[in-house]
PDB file of C-alpha atoms in Angstrom:
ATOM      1  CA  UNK A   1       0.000   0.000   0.000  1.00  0.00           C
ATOM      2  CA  UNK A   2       1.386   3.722  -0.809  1.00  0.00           C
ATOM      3  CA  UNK A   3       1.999   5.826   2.581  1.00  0.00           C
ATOM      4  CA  UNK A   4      -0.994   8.397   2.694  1.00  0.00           C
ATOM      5  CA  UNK A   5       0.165  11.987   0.927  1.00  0.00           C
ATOM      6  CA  UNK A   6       0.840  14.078   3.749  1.00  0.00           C
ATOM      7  CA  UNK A   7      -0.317  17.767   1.597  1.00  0.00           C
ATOM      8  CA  UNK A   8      -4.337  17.865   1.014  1.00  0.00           C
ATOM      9  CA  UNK A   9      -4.845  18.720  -2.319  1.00  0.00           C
ATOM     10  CA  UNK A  10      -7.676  21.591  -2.204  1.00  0.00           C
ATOM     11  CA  UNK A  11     -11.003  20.833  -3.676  1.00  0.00           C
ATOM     12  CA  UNK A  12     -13.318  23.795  -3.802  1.00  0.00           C
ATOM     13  CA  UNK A  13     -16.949  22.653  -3.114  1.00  0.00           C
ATOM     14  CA  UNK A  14     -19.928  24.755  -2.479  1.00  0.00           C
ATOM     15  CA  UNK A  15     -22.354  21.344  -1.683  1.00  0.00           C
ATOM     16  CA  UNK A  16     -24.732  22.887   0.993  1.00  0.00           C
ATOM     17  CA  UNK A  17     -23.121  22.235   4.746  1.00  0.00           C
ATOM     18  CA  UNK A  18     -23.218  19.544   6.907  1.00  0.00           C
ATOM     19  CA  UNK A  19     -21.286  17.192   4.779  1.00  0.00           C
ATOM     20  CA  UNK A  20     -21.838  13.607   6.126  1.00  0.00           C
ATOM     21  CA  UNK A  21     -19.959  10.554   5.103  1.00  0.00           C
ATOM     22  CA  UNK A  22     -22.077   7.595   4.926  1.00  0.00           C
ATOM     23  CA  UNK A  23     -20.481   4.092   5.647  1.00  0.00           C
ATOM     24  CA  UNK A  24     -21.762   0.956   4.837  1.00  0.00           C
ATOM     25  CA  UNK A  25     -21.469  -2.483   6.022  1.00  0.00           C
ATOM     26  CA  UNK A  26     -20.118  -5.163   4.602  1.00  0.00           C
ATOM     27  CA  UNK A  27     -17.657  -7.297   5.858  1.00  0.00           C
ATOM     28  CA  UNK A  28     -14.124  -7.382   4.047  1.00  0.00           C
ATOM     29  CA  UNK A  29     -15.115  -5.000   1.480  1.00  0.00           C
ATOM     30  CA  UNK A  30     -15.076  -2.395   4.625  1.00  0.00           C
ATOM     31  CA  UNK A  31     -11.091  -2.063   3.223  1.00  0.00           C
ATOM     32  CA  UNK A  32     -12.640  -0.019   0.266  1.00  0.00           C
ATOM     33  CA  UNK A  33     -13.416   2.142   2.351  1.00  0.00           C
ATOM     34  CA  UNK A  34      -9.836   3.390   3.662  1.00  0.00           C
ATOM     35  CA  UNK A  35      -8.740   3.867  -0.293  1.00  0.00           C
ATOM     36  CA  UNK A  36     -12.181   5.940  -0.406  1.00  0.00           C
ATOM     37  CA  UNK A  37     -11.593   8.079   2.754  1.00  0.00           C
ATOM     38  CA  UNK A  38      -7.772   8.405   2.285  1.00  0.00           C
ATOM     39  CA  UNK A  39      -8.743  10.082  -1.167  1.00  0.00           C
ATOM     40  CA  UNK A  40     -11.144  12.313   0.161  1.00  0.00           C
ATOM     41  CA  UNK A  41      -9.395  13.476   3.031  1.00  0.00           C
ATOM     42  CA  UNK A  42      -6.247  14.549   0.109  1.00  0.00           C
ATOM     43  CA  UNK A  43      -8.452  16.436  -1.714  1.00  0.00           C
ATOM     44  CA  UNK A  44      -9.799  18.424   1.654  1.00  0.00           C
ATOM     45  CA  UNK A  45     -13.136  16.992   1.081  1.00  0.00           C
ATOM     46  CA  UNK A  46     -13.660  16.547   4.796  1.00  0.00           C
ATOM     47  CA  UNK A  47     -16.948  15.480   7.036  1.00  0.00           C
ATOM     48  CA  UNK A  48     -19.011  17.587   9.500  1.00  0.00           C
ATOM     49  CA  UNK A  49     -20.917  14.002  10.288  1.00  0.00           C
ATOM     50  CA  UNK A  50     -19.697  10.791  10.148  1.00  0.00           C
ATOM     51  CA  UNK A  51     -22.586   7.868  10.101  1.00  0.00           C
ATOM     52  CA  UNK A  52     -21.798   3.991   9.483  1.00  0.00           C
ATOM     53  CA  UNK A  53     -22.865   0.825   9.848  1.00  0.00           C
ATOM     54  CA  UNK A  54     -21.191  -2.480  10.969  1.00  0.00           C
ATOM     55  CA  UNK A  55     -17.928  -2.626   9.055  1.00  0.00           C
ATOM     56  CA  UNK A  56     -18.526   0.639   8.298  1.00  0.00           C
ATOM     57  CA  UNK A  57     -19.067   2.029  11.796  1.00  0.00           C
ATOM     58  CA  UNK A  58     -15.825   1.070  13.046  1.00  0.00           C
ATOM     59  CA  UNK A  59     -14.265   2.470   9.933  1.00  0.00           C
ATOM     60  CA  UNK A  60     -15.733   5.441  10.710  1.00  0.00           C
ATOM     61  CA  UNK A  61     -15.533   5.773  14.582  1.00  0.00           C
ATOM     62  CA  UNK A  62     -11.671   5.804  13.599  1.00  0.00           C
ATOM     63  CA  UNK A  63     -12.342   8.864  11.012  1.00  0.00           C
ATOM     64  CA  UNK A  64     -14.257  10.407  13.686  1.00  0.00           C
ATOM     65  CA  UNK A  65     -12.049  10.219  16.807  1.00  0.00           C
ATOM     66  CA  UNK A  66      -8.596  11.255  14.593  1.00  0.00           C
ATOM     67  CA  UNK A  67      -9.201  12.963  11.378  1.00  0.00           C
ATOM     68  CA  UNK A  68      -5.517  13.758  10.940  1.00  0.00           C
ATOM     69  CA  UNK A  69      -4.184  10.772  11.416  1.00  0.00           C
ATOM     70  CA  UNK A  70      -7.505   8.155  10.233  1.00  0.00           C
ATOM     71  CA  UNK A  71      -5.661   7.083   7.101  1.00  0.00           C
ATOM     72  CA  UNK A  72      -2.528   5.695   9.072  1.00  0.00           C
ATOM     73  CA  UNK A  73      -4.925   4.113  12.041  1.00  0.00           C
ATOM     74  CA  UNK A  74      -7.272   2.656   9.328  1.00  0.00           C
ATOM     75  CA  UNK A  75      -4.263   1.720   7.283  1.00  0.00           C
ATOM     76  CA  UNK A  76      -2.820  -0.670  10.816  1.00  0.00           C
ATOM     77  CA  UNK A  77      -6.492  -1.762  11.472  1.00  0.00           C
ATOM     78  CA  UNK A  78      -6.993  -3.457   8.275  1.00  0.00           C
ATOM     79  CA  UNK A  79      -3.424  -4.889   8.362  1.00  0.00           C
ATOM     80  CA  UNK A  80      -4.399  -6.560  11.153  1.00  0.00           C
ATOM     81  CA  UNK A  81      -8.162  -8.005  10.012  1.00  0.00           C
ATOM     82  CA  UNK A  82      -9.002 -11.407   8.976  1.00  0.00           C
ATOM     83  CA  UNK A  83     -11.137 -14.549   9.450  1.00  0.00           C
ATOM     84  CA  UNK A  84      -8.833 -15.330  12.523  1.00  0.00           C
ATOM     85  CA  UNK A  85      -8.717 -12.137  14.200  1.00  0.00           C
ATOM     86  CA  UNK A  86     -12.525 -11.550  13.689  1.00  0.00           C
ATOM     87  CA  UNK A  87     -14.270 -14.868  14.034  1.00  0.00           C
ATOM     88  CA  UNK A  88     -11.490 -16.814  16.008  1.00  0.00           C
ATOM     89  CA  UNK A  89      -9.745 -20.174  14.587  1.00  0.00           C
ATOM     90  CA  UNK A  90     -11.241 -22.776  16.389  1.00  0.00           C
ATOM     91  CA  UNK A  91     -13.672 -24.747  14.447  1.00  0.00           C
ATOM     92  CA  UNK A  92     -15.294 -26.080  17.292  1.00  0.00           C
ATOM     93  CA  UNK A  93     -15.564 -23.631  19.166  1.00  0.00           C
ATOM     94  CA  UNK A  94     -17.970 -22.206  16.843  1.00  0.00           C
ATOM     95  CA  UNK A  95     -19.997 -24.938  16.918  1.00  0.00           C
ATOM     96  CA  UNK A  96     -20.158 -24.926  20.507  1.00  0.00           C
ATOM     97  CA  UNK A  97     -20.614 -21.050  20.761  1.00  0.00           C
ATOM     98  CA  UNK A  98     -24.016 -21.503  18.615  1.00  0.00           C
ATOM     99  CA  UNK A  99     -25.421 -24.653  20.890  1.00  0.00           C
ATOM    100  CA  UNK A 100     -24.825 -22.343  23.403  1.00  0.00           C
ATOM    101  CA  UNK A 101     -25.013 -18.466  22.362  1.00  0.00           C
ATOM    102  CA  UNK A 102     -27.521 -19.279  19.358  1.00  0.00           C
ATOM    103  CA  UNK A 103     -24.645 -17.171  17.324  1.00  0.00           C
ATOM    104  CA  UNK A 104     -21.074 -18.905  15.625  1.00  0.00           C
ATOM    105  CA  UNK A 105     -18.585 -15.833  17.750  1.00  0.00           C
ATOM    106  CA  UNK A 106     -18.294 -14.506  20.304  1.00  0.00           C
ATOM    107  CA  UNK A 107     -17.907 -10.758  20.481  1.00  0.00           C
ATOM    108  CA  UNK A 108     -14.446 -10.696  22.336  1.00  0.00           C
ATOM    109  CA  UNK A 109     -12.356 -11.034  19.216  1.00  0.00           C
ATOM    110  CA  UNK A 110     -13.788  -7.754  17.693  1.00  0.00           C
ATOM    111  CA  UNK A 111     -14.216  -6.044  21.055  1.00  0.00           C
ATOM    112  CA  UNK A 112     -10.639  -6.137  21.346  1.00  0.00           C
ATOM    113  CA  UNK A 113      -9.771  -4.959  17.771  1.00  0.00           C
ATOM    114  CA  UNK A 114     -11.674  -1.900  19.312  1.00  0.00           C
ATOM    115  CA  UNK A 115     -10.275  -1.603  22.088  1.00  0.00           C
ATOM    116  CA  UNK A 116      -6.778  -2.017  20.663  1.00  0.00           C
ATOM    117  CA  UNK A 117      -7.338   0.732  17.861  1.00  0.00           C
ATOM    118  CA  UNK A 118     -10.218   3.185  19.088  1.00  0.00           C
ATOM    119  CA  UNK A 119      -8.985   5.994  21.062  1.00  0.00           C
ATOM    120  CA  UNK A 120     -11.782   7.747  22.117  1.00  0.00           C
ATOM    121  CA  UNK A 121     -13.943   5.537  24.409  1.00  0.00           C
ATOM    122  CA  UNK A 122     -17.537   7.258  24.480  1.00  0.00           C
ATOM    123  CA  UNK A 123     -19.306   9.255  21.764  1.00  0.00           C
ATOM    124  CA  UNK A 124     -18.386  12.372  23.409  1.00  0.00           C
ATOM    125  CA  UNK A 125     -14.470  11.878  23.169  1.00  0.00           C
ATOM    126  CA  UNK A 126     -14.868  11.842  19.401  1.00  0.00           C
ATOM    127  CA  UNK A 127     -13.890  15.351  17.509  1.00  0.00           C
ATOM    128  CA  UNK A 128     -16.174  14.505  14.844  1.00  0.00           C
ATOM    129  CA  UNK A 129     -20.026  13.994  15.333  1.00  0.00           C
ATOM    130  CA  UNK A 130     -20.720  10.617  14.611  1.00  0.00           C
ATOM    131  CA  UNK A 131     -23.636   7.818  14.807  1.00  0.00           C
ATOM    132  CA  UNK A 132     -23.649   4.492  14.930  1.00  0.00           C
ATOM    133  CA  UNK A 133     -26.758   2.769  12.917  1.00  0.00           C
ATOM    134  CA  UNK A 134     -28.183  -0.271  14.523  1.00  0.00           C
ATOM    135  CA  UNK A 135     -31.394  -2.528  14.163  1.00  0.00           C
ATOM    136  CA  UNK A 136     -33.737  -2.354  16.677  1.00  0.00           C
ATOM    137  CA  UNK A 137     -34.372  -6.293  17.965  1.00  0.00           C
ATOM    138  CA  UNK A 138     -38.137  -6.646  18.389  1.00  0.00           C
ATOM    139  CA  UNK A 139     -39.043  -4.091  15.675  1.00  0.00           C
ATOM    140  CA  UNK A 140     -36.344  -4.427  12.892  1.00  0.00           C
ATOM    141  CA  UNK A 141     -36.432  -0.351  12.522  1.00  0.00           C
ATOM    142  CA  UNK A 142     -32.941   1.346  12.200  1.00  0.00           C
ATOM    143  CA  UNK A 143     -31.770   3.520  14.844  1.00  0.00           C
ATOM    144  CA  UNK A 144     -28.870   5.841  15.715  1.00  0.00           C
ATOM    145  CA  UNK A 145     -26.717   5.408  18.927  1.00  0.00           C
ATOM    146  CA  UNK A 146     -25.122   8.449  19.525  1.00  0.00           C
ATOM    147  CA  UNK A 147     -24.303   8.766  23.170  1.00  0.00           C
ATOM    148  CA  UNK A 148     -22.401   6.199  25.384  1.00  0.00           C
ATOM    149  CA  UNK A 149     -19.272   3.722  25.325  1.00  0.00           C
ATOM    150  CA  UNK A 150     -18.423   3.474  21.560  1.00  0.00           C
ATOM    151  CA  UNK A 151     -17.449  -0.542  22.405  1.00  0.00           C
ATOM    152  CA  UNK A 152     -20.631  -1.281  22.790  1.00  0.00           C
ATOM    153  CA  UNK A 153     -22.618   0.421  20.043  1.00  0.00           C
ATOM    154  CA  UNK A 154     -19.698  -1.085  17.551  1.00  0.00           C
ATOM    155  CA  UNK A 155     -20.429  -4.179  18.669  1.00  0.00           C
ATOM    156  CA  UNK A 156     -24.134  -3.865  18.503  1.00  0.00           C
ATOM    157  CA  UNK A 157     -23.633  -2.294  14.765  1.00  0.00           C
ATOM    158  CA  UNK A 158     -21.974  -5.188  13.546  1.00  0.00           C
ATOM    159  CA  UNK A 159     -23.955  -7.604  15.339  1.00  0.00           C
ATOM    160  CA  UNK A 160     -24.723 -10.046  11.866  1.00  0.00           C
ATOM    161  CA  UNK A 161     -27.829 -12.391  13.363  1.00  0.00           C
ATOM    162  CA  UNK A 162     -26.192 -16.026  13.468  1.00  0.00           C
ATOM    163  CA  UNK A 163     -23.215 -14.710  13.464  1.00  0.00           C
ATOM    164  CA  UNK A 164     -22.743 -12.752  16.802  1.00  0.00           C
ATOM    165  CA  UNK A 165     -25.118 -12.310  19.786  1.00  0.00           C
ATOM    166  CA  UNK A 166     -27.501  -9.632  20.222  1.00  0.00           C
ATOM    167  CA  UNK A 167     -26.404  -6.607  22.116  1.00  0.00           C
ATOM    168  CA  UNK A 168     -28.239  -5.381  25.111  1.00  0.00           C
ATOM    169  CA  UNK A 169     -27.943  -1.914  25.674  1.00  0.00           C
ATOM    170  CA  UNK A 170     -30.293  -0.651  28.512  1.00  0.00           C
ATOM    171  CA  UNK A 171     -33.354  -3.085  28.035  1.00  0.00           C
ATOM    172  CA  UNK A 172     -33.439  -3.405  25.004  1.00  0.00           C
ATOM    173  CA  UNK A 173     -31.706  -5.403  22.373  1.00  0.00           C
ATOM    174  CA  UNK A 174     -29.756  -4.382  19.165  1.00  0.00           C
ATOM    175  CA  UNK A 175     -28.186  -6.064  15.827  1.00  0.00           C
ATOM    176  CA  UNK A 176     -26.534  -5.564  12.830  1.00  0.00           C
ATOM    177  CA  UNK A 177     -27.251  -2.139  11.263  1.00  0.00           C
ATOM    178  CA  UNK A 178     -26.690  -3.213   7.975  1.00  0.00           C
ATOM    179  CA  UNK A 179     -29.903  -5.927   8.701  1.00  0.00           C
ATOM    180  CA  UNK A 180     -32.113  -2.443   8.250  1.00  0.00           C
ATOM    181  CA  UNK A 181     -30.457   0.195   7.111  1.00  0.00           C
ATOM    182  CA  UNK A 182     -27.199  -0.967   4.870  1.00  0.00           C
ATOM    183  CA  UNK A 183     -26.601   1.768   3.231  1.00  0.00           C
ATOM    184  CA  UNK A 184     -27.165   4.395   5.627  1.00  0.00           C
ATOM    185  CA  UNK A 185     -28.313   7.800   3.685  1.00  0.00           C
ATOM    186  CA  UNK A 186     -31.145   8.464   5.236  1.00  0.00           C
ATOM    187  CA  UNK A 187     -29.614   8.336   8.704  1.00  0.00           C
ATOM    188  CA  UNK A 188     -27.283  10.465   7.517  1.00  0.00           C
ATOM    189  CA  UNK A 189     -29.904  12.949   6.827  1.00  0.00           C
ATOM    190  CA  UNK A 190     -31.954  12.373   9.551  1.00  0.00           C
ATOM    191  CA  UNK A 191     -28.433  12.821  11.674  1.00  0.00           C
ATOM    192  CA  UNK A 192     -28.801  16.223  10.060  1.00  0.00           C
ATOM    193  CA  UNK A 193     -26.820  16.586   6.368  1.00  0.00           C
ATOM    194  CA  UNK A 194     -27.667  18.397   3.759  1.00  0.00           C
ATOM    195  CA  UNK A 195     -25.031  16.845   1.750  1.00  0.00           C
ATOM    196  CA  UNK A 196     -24.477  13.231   1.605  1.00  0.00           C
ATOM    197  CA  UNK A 197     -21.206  11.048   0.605  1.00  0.00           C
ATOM    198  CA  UNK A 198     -21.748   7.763   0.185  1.00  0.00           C
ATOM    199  CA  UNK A 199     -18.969   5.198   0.453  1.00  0.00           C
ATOM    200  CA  UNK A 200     -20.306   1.690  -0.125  1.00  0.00           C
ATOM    201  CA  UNK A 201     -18.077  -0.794  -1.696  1.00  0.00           C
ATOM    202  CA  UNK A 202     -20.844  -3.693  -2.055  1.00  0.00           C
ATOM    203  CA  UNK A 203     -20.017  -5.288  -5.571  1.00  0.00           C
ATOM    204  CA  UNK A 204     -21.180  -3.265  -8.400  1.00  0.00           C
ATOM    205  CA  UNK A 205     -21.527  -5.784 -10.686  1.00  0.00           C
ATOM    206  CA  UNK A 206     -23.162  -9.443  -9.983  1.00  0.00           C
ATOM    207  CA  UNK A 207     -20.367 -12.570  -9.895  1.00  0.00           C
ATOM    208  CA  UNK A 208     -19.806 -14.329 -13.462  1.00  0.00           C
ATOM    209  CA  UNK A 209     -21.489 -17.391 -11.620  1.00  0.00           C
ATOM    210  CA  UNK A 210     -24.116 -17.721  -8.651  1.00  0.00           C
ATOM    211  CA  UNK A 211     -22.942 -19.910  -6.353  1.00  0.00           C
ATOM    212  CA  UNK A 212     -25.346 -22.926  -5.621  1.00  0.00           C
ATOM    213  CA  UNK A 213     -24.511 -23.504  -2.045  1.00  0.00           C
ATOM    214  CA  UNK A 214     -25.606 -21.283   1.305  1.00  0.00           C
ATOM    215  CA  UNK A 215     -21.615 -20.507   1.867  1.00  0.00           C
ATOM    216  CA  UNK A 216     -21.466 -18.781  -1.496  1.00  0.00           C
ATOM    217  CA  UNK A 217     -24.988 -17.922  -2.102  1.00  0.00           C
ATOM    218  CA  UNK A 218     -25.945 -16.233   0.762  1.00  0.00           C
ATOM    219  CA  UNK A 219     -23.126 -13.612   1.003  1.00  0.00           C
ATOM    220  CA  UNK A 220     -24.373 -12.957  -2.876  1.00  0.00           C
ATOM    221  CA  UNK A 221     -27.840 -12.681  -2.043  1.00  0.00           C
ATOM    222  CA  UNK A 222     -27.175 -10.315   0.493  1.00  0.00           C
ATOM    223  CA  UNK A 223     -24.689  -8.164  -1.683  1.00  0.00           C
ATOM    224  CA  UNK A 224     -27.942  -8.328  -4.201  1.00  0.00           C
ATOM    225  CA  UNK A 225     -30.426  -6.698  -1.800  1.00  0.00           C
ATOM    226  CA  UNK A 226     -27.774  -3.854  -0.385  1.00  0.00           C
ATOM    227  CA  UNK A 227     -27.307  -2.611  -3.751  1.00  0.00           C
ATOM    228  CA  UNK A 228     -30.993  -2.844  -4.576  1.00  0.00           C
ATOM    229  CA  UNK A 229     -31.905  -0.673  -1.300  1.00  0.00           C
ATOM    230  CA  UNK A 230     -28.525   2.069  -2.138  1.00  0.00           C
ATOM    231  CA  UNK A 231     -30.579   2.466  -5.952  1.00  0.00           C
ATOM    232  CA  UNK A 232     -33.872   3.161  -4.478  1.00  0.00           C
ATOM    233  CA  UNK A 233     -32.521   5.379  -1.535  1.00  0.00           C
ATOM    234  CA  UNK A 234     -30.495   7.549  -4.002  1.00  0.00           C
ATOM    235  CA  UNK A 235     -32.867   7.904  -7.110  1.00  0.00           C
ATOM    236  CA  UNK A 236     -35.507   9.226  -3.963  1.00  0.00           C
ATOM    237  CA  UNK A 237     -33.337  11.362  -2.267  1.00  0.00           C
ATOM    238  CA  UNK A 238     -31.341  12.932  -5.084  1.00  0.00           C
ATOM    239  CA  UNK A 239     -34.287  15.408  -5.532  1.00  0.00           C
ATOM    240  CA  UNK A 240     -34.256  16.851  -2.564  1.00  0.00           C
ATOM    241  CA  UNK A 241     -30.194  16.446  -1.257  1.00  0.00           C
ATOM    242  CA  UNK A 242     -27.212  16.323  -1.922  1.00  0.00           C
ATOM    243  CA  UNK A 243     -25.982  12.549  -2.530  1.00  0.00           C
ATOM    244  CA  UNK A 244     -22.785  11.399  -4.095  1.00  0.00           C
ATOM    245  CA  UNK A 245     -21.929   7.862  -4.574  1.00  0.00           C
ATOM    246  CA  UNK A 246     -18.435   6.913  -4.508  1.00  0.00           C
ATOM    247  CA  UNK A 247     -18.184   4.268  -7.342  1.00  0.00           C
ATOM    248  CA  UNK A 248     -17.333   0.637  -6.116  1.00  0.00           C
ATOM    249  CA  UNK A 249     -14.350  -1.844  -7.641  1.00  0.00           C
ATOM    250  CA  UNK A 250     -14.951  -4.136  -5.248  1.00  0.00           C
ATOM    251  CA  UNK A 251     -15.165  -7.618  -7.791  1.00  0.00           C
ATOM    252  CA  UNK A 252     -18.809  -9.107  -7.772  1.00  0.00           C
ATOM    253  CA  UNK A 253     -16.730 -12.756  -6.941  1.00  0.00           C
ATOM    254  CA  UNK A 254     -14.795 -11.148  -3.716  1.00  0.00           C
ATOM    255  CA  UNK A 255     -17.043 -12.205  -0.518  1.00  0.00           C
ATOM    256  CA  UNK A 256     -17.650 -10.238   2.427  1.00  0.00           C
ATOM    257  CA  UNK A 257     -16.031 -13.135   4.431  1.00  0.00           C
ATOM    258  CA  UNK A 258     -12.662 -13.085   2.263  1.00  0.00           C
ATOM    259  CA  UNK A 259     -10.649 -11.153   3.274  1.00  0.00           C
ATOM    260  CA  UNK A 260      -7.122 -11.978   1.523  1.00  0.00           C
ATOM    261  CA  UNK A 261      -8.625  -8.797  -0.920  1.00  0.00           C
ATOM    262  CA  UNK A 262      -7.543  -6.202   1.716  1.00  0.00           C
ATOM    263  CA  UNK A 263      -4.938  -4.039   0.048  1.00  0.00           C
ATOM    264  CA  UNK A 264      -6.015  -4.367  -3.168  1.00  0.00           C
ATOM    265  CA  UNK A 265      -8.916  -3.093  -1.978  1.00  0.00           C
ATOM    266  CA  UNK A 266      -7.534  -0.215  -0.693  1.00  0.00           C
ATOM    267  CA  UNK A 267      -5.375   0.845  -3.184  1.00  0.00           C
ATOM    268  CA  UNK A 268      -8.237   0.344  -5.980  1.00  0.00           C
ATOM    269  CA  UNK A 269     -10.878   2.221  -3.867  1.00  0.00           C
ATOM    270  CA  UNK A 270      -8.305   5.243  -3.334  1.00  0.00           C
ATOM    271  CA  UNK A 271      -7.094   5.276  -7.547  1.00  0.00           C
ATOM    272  CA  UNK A 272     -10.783   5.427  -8.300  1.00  0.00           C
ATOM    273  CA  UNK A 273     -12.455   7.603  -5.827  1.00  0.00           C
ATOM    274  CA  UNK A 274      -9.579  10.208  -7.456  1.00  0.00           C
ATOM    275  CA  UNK A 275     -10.708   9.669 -10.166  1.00  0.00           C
ATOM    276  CA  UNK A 276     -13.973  10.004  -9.887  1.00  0.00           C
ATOM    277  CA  UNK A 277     -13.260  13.578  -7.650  1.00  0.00           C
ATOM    278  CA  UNK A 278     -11.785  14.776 -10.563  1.00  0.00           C
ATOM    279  CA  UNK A 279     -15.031  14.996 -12.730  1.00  0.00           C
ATOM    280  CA  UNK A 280     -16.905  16.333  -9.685  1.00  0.00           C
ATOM    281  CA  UNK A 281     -18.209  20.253  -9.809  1.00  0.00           C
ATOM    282  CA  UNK A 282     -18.026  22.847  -7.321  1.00  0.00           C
ATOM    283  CA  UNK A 283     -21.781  22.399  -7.399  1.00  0.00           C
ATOM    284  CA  UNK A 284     -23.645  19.648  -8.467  1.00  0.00           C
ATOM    285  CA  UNK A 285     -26.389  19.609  -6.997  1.00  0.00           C
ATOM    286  CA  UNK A 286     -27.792  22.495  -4.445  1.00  0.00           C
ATOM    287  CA  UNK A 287     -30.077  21.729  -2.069  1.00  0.00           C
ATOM    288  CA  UNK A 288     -33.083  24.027  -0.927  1.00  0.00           C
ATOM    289  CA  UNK A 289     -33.783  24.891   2.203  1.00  0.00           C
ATOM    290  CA  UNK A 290     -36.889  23.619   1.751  1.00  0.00           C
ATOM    291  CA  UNK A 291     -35.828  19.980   1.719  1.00  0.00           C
ATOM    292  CA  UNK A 292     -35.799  18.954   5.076  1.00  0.00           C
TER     293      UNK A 292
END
């Protein structure tokens, strides 16, 4: 991976203020993301808001605590990620965590990725505003956490049903964000932007072959309904905001559980997101007071 430039490149952009940064989930292809914020950050294209969701959350609890130094942190973090380091190594132990649990992992593995990389321990050490999106248990609606210890509403973000447990915060219970809200531009406006950066690197194109079996196929099917819910959300919202999509290169055959992808991914996210910067306006879209 190339070291992160150390002189922002100045991109004038009148886009109507706050600027959010919307995060998806998504597993492995979360290391898109870093290439997408690294390039960003270089051009001076920087958030007032920072939303995400599973993957994404953590991704962006990092942009939020450090802004100067998120590229570097991010950089380490996904260095460090992979099937052992996230879901553990032990075969069965898995097994014996669902008999027990009702979910393959348990949470310690990823709660101490946070803890080793996260800074800021509550919501209110961050220097950037930022909200975590999470599903709601008994009523499968979306909601922000945007108060308390950042451990825990990580850990309820990325909370994939089956995969890891529930999270309990108060009395009630919380799961993975991305189960309701994937692609997380509304929360972003409802967080309170008027301008809204999307970075999702789900596949933009289907793989050459569906797999037949659950391991394969359900990773796909899932990839199939996130980008389904990102069209809809855009073509509806483009009216009335601000939204910019940063365009994906994630391969439609890479799954969200692989992830021997990571620096490719990075360094393909950053070379396109440049690119695509460079066709951007000062203006593209203004947004009326009105909208809200």
């Amino acid at each position: 991976m190339n070291e992160p430039s150390p002189i922002p490149i100045a991109v004038r952009m009148d886009w109507p203020r706050p600027l959010a940064f919307a995060l998806s989930g998504g597993g492995s292809y979360g290391a898109a993301q870093v290439g997408m914020i690294r390039a960003l950050l270089e051009h001076g294209i920087v958030p007032d808001l920072v939303v995400g969701v599973s993957v994404g959350a953590l991704n962006g609890a990092l942009l939020a605590a450090r802004p100067d130094s998120a590229v570097t942190e991010l950089v380490d973090l996904w260095s460090r990620i992979d099937r052992r380091t996230i879901f553990g190594s032990n075969p069965f132990g898995l097994v014996r965590n669902l008999v027990r649990d009702g979910a393959l992992c348990r949470p310690s593995l990823l709660g101490s990725l946070i803890d080793d990389h996260l800074h800021a321990r509550t919501f209110a050490d961050l220097l950037v505003p930022f909200a975590a999106v999470v599903t709601e248990a008994s009523t499968g609606a979306p909601e922000l956490l945007t108060s308390g210890h950042l451990r825990t509403a990580l850990l309820a973000s990325a909370a994939i049903p089956g995969v890891f447990s529930r999270v309990t915060i108060g009395d009630r219970e919380f799961l993975d964000g991305g189960v309701s809200a994937n692609v997380p531009i509304r929360q972003a406006i409802a967080f309170g932007a008027s301008t809204v950066i999307s970075l999702d690197p789900s596949p933009s194109t289907p793989p050459s072959a569906f797999p037949g079996r659950i391991v394969g196929g359900l990773p796909r099917s899932v990839n199939l309904m996130i980008r389904n819910q990102q069209a809809h959300d855009v073509k509806e919202l483009t009216d009335r905001y601000t939204v910019v999509s940063i365009p994906s290169v994630t391969p439609g055959d890479v799954s969200s559980f692989d992830f021997t992808a990571t620096a490719r991914l990075v360094e393909a996210s950053y070379e396109s997101t440049v690119a695509a910067i460079s066709h951007w306006t000062p203006s593209p879209r203004p947004c009326p007071e009105t909208a809200r």
